[in-house]
Every structure is written in C-alpha cells, then in structure tokens.
JSON list of C-alpha atoms in Angstrom, two decimals:
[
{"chain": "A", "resi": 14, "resn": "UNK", "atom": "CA", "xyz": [-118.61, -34.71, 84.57]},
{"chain": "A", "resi": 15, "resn": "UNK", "atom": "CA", "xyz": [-120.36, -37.17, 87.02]},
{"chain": "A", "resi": 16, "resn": "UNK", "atom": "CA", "xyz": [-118.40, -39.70, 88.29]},
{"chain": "A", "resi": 17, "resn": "UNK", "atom": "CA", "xyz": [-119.30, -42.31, 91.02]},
{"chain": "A", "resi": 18, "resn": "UNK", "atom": "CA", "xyz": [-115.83, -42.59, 92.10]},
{"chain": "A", "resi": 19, "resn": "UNK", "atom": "CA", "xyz": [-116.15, -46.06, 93.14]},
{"chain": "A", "resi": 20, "resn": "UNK", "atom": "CA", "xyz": [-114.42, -49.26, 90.81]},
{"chain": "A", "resi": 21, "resn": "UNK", "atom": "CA", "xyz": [-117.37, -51.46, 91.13]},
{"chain": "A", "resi": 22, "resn": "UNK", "atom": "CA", "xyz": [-120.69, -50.20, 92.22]},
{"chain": "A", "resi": 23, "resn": "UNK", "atom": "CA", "xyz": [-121.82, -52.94, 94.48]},
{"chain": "A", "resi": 24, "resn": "UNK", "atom": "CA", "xyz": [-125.00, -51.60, 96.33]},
{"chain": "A", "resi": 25, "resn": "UNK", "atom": "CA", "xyz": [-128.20, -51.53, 94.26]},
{"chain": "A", "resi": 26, "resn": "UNK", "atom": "CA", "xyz": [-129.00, -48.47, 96.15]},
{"chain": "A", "resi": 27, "resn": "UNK", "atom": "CA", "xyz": [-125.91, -46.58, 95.05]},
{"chain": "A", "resi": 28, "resn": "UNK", "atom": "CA", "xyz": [-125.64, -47.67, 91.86]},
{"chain": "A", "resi": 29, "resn": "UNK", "atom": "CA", "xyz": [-129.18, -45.89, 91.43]},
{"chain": "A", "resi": 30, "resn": "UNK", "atom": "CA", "xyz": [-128.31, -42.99, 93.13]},
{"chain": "A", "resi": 31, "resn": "UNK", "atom": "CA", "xyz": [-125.20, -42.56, 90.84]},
{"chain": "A", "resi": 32, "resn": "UNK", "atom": "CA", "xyz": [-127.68, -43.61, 87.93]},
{"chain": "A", "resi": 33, "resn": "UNK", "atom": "CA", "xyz": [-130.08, -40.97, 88.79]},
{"chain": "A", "resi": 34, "resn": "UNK", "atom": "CA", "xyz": [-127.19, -38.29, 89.57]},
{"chain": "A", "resi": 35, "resn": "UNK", "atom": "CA", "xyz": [-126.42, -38.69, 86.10]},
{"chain": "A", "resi": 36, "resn": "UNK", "atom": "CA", "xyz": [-129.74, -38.93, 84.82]},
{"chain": "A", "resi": 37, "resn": "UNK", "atom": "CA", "xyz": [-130.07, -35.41, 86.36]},
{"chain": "A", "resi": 38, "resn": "UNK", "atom": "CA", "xyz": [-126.88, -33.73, 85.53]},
{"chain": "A", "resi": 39, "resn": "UNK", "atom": "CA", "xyz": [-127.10, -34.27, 81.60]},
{"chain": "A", "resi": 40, "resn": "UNK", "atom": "CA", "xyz": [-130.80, -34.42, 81.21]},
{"chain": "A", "resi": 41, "resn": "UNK", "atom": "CA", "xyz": [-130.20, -32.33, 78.17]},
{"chain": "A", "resi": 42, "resn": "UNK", "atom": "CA", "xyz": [-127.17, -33.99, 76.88]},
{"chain": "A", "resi": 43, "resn": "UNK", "atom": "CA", "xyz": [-127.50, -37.19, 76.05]},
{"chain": "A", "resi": 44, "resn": "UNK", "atom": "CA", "xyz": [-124.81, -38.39, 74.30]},
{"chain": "A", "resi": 45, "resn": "UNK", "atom": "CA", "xyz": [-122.58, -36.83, 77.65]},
{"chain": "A", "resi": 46, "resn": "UNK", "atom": "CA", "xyz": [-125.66, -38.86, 79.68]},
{"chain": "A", "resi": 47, "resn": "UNK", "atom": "CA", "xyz": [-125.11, -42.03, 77.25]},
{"chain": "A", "resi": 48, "resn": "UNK", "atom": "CA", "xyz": [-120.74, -42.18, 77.94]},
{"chain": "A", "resi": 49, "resn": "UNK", "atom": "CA", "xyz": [-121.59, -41.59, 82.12]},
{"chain": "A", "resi": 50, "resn": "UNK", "atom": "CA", "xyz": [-124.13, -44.30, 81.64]},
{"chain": "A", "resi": 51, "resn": "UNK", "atom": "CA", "xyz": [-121.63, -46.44, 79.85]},
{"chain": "A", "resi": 52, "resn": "UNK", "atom": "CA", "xyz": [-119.07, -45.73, 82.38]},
{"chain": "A", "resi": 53, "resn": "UNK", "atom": "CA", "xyz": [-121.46, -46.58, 85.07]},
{"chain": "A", "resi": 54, "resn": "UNK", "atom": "CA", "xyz": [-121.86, -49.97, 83.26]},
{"chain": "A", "resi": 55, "resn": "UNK", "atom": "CA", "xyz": [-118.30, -50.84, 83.31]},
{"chain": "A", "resi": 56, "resn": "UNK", "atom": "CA", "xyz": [-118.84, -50.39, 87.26]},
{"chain": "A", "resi": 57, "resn": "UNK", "atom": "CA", "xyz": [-121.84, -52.07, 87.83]},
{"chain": "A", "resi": 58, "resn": "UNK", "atom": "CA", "xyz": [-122.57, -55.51, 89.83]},
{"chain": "A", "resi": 59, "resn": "UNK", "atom": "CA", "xyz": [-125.36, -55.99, 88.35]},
{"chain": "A", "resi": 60, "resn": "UNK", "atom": "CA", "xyz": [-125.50, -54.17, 84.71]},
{"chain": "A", "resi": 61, "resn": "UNK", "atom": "CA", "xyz": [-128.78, -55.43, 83.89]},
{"chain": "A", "resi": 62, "resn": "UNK", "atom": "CA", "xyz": [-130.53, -52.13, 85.78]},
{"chain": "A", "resi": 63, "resn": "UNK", "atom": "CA", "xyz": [-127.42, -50.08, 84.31]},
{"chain": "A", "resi": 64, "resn": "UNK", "atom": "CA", "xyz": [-127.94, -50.85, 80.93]},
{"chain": "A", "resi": 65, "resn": "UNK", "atom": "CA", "xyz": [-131.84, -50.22, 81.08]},
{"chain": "A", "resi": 66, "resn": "UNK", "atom": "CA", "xyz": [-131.35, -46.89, 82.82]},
{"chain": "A", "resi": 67, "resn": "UNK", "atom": "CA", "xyz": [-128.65, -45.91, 79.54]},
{"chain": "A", "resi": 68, "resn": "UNK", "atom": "CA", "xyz": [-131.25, -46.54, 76.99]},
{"chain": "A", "resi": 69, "resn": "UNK", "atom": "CA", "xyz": [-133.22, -43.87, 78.09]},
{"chain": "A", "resi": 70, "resn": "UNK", "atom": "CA", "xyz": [-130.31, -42.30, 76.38]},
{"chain": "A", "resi": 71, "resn": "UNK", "atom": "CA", "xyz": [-130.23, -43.51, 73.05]},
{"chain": "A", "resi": 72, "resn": "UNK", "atom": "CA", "xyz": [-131.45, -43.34, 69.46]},
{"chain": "A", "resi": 73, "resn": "UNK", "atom": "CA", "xyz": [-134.35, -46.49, 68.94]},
{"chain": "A", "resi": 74, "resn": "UNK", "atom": "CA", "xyz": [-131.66, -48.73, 67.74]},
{"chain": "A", "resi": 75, "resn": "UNK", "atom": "CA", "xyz": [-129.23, -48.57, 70.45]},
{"chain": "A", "resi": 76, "resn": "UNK", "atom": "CA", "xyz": [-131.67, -48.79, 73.27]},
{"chain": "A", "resi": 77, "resn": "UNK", "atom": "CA", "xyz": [-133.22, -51.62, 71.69]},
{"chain": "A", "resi": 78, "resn": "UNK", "atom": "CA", "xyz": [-129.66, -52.89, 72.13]},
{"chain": "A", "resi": 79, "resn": "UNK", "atom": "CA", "xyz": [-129.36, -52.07, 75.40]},
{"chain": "A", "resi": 80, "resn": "UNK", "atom": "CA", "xyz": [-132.72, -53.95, 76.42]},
{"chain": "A", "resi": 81, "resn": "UNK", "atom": "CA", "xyz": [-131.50, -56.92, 74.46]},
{"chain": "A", "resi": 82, "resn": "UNK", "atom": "CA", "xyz": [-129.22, -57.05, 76.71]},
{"chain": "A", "resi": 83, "resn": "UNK", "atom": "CA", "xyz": [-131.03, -56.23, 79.94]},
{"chain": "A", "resi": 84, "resn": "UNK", "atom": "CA", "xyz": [-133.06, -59.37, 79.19]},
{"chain": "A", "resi": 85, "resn": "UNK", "atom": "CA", "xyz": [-130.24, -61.50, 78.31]},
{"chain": "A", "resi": 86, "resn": "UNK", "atom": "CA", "xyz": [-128.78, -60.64, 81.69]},
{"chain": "A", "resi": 87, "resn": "UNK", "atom": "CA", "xyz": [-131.87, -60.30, 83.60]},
{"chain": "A", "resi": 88, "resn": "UNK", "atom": "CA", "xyz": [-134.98, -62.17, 81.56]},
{"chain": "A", "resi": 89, "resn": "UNK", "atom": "CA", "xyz": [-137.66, -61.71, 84.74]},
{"chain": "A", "resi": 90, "resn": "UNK", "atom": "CA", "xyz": [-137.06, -57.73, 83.93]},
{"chain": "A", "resi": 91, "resn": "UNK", "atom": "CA", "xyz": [-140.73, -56.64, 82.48]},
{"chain": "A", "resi": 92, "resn": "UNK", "atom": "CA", "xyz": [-139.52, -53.20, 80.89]},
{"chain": "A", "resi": 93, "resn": "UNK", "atom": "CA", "xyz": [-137.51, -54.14, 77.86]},
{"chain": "A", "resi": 94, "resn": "UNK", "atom": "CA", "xyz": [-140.70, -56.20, 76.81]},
{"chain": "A", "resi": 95, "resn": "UNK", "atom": "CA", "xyz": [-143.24, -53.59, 77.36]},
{"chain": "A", "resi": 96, "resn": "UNK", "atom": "CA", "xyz": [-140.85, -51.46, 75.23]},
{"chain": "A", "resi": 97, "resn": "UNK", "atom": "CA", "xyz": [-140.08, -53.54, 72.34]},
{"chain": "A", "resi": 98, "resn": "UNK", "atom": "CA", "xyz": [-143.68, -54.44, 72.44]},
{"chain": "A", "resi": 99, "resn": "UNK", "atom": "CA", "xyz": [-144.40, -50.33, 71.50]},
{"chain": "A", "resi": 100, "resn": "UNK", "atom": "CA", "xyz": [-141.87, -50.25, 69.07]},
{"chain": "A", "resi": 101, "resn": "UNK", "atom": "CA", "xyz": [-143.48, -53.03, 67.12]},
{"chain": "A", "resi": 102, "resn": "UNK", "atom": "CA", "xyz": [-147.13, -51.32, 67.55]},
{"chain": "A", "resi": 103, "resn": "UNK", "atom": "CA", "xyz": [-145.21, -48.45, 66.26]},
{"chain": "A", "resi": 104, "resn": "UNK", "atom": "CA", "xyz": [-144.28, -50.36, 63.46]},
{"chain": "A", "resi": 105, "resn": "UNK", "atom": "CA", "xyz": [-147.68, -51.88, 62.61]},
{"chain": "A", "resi": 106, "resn": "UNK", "atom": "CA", "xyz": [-146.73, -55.34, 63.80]},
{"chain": "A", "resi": 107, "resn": "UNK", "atom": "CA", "xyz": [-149.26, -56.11, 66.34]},
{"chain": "A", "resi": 108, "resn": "UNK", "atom": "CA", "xyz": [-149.13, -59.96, 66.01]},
{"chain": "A", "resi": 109, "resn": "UNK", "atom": "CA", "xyz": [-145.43, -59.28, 67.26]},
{"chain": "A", "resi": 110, "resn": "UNK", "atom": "CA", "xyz": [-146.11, -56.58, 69.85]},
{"chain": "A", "resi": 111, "resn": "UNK", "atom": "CA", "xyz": [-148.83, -59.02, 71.39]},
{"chain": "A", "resi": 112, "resn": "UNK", "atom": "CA", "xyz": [-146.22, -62.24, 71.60]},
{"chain": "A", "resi": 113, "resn": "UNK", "atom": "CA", "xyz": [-143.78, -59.62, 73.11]},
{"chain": "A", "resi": 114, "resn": "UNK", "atom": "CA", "xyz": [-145.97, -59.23, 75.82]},
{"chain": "A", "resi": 115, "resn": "UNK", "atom": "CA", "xyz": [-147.42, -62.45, 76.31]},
{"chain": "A", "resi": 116, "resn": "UNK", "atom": "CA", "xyz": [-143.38, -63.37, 76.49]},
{"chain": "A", "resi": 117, "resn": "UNK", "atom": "CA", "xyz": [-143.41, -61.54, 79.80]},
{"chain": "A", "resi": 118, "resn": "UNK", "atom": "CA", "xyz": [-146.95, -62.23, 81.05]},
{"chain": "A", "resi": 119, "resn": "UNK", "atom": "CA", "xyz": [-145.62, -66.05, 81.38]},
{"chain": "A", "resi": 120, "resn": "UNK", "atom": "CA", "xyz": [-143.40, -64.93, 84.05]},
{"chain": "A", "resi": 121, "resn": "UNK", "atom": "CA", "xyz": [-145.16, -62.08, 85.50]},
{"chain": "A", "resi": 122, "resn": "UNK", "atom": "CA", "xyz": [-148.63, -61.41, 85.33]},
{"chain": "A", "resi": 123, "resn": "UNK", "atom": "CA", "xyz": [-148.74, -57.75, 86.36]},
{"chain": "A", "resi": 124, "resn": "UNK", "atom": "CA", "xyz": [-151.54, -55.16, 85.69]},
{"chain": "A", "resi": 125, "resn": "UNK", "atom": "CA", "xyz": [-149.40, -53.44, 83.56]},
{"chain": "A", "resi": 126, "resn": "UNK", "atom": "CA", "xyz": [-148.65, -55.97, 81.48]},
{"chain": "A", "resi": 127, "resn": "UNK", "atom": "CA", "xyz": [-152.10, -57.10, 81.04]},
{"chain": "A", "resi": 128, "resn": "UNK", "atom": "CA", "xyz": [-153.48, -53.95, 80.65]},
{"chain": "A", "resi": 129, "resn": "UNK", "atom": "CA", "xyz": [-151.41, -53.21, 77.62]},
{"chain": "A", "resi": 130, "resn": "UNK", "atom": "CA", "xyz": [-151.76, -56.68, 75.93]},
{"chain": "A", "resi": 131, "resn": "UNK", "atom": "CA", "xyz": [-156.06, -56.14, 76.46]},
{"chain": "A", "resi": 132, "resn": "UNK", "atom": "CA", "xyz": [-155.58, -52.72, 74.51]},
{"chain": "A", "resi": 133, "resn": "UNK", "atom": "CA", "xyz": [-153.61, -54.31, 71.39]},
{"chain": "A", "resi": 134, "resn": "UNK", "atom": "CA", "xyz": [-156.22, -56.78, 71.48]},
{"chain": "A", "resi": 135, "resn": "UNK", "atom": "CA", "xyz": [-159.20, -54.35, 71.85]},
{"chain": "A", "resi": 136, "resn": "UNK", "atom": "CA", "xyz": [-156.90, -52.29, 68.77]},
{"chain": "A", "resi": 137, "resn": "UNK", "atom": "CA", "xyz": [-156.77, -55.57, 66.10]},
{"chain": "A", "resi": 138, "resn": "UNK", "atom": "CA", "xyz": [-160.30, -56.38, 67.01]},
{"chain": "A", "resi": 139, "resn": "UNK", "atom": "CA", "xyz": [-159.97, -59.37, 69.25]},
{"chain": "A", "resi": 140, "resn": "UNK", "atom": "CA", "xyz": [-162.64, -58.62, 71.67]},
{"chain": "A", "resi": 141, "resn": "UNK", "atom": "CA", "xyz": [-162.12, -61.98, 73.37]},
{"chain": "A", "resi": 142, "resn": "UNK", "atom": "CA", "xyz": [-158.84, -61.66, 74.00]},
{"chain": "A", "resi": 143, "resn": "UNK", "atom": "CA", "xyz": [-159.26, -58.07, 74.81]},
{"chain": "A", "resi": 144, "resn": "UNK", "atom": "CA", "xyz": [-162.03, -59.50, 77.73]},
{"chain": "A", "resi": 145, "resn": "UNK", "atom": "CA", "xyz": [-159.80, -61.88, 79.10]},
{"chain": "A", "resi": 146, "resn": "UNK", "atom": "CA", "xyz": [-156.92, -59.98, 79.67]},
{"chain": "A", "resi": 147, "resn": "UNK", "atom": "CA", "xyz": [-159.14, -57.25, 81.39]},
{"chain": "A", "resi": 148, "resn": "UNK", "atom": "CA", "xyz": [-160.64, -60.02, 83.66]},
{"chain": "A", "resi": 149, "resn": "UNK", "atom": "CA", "xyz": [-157.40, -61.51, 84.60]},
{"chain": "A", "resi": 150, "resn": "UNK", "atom": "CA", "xyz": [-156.03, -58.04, 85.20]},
{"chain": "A", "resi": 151, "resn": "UNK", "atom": "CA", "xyz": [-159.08, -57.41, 87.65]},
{"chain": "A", "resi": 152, "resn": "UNK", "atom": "CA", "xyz": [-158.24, -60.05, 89.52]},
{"chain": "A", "resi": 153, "resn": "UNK", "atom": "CA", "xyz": [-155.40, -58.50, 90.66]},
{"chain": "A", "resi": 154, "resn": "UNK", "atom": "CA", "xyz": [-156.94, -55.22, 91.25]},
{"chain": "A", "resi": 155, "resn": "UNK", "atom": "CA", "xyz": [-161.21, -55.21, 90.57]},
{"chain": "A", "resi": 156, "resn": "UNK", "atom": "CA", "xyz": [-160.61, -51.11, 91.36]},
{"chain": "A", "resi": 157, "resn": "UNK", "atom": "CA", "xyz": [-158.10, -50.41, 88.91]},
{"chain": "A", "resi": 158, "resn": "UNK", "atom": "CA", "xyz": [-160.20, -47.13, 86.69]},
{"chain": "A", "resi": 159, "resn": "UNK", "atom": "CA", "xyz": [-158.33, -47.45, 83.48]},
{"chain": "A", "resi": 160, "resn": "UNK", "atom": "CA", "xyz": [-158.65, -51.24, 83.35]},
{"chain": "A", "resi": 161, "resn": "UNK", "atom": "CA", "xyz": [-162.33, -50.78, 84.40]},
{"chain": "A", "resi": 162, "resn": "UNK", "atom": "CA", "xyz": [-162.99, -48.46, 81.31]},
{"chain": "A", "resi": 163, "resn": "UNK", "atom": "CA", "xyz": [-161.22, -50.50, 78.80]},
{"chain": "A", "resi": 164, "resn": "UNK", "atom": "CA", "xyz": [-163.40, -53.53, 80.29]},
{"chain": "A", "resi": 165, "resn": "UNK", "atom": "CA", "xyz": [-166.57, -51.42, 79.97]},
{"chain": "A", "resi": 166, "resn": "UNK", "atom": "CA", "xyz": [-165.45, -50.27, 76.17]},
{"chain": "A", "resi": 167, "resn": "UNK", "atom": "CA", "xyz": [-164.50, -53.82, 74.95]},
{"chain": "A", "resi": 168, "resn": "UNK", "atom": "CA", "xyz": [-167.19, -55.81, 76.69]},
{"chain": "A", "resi": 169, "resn": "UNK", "atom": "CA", "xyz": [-169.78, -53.69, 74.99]},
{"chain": "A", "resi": 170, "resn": "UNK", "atom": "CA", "xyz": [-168.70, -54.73, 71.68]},
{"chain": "A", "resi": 171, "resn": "UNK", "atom": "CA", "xyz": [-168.77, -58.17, 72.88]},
{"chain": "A", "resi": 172, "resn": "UNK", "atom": "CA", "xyz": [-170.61, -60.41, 70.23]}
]
C-alpha cells in the first residue's frame, strides 16, 4: 500500500506528489485507489484538492459527493462545475448544465468554461448565446482553433 507517512500533509506540492503516487500505484484498483485517497484526506491541509483528486475514483454518485464537497470547501475551484455540468447534459438537463456553468463563469471567466457553455448553447439551439460566449471567450484568446470553429459553425446559423 501507498502511504505518505506524514500526519498532516502540509505542502501543496507533496500532498500532490503523494496524490499522484497513488493515482499511479492503483490505477487499476480503484476501490484500493479510493481508501489511499481517503486516507490522504484525513491528512490533508487543504482537502479541497484531496477530495477532487479521490473522485476520479468513484462510482457517479460518490464523486458527485466528493465535488460537493470540493466546492463547499473551496467554491473558486472550476472542476466540480464543469463536471456536474456533464453529468446533467448526460442526463438531458441542459437548462441545468448551462446554470452550472454560468455558476462558475461569475467567478472565473476562463476559456474553458466558456467554451463549454457556447457548445450547450450551440446544442439547445441558442445561437445567441452560443455567439456570445464564443466572443467573450476570444477575447481572452482570438487564436484559440476549437473556439474559432465553433464561432465559425454557430455564427453561420446566425439569423
């Protein structure tokens, strides 16, 4: 078994090192990965990077669990809102996966971000919406290709 060795993981740096040791040594086992993540919690500073990095090991309703609690500990985090945003595109719910999103675009305006709120637009048919997250998302980079190409797609069906 992995084990940091340490009580409380203090440095960032090697809490992810022990984060991706164990990432590596049970990449095949995940409930094993899931109990050395857990562990790793208990020793963590700050759990809110733990807790994302363990639902990487779980079934959809325990890492949804796990980035409840990522953004309850650390709400500026953008992951656990780009992934429930998926799950509820998954699920059909795009009115849902869109406020997900536009949760974190308040605090963060990333390309990322933006890039995946313009598809679920471009997907429901709001080519407006669709535009303007493409334009604000060029603002931050005007070279970005895939943002460029979902521009070019939905502004041709522009009314």
């Amino acid at each position: 078994m992995f084990d940091c060795g340490e009580t409380t993981v203090h440095d960032p740096e090697h809490l992810m090192c022990c984060l991706k040791g164990t990432q590596q040594s049970w990449k095949n086992e995940k409930t094993a990965a899931y109990e050395e993540m857990t562990k790793l919690i208990e020793k963590a500073q700050n759990k809110a990077s733990a807790y994302e990095k363990r639902s990487e090991y779980c079934d959809r309703e325990l890492t949804k669990a796990d980035l409840e609690m990522v953004t309850r500990l650390d709400p500026l985090r953008v992951y656990p809102y780009r992934y429930r945003a998926a799950v509820l595109m998954d699920s059909h719910k795009e009115k849902e996966a869109i406020a997900e999103l536009s949760r974190a675009i308040v605090f963060k305006a990333d390309l990322h971000l933006l890039h995946l709120r313009a598809a679920f637009h471009e997907h429901t048919g709001d080519v407006l919406a669709a535009l303007c997250d493409c334009r604000a998302a060029l603002s931050v980079d005007p070279n970005h290709r895939e943002m460029l190409e979902l521009h070019n797609r939905v502004n041709s069906h522009e009314p």
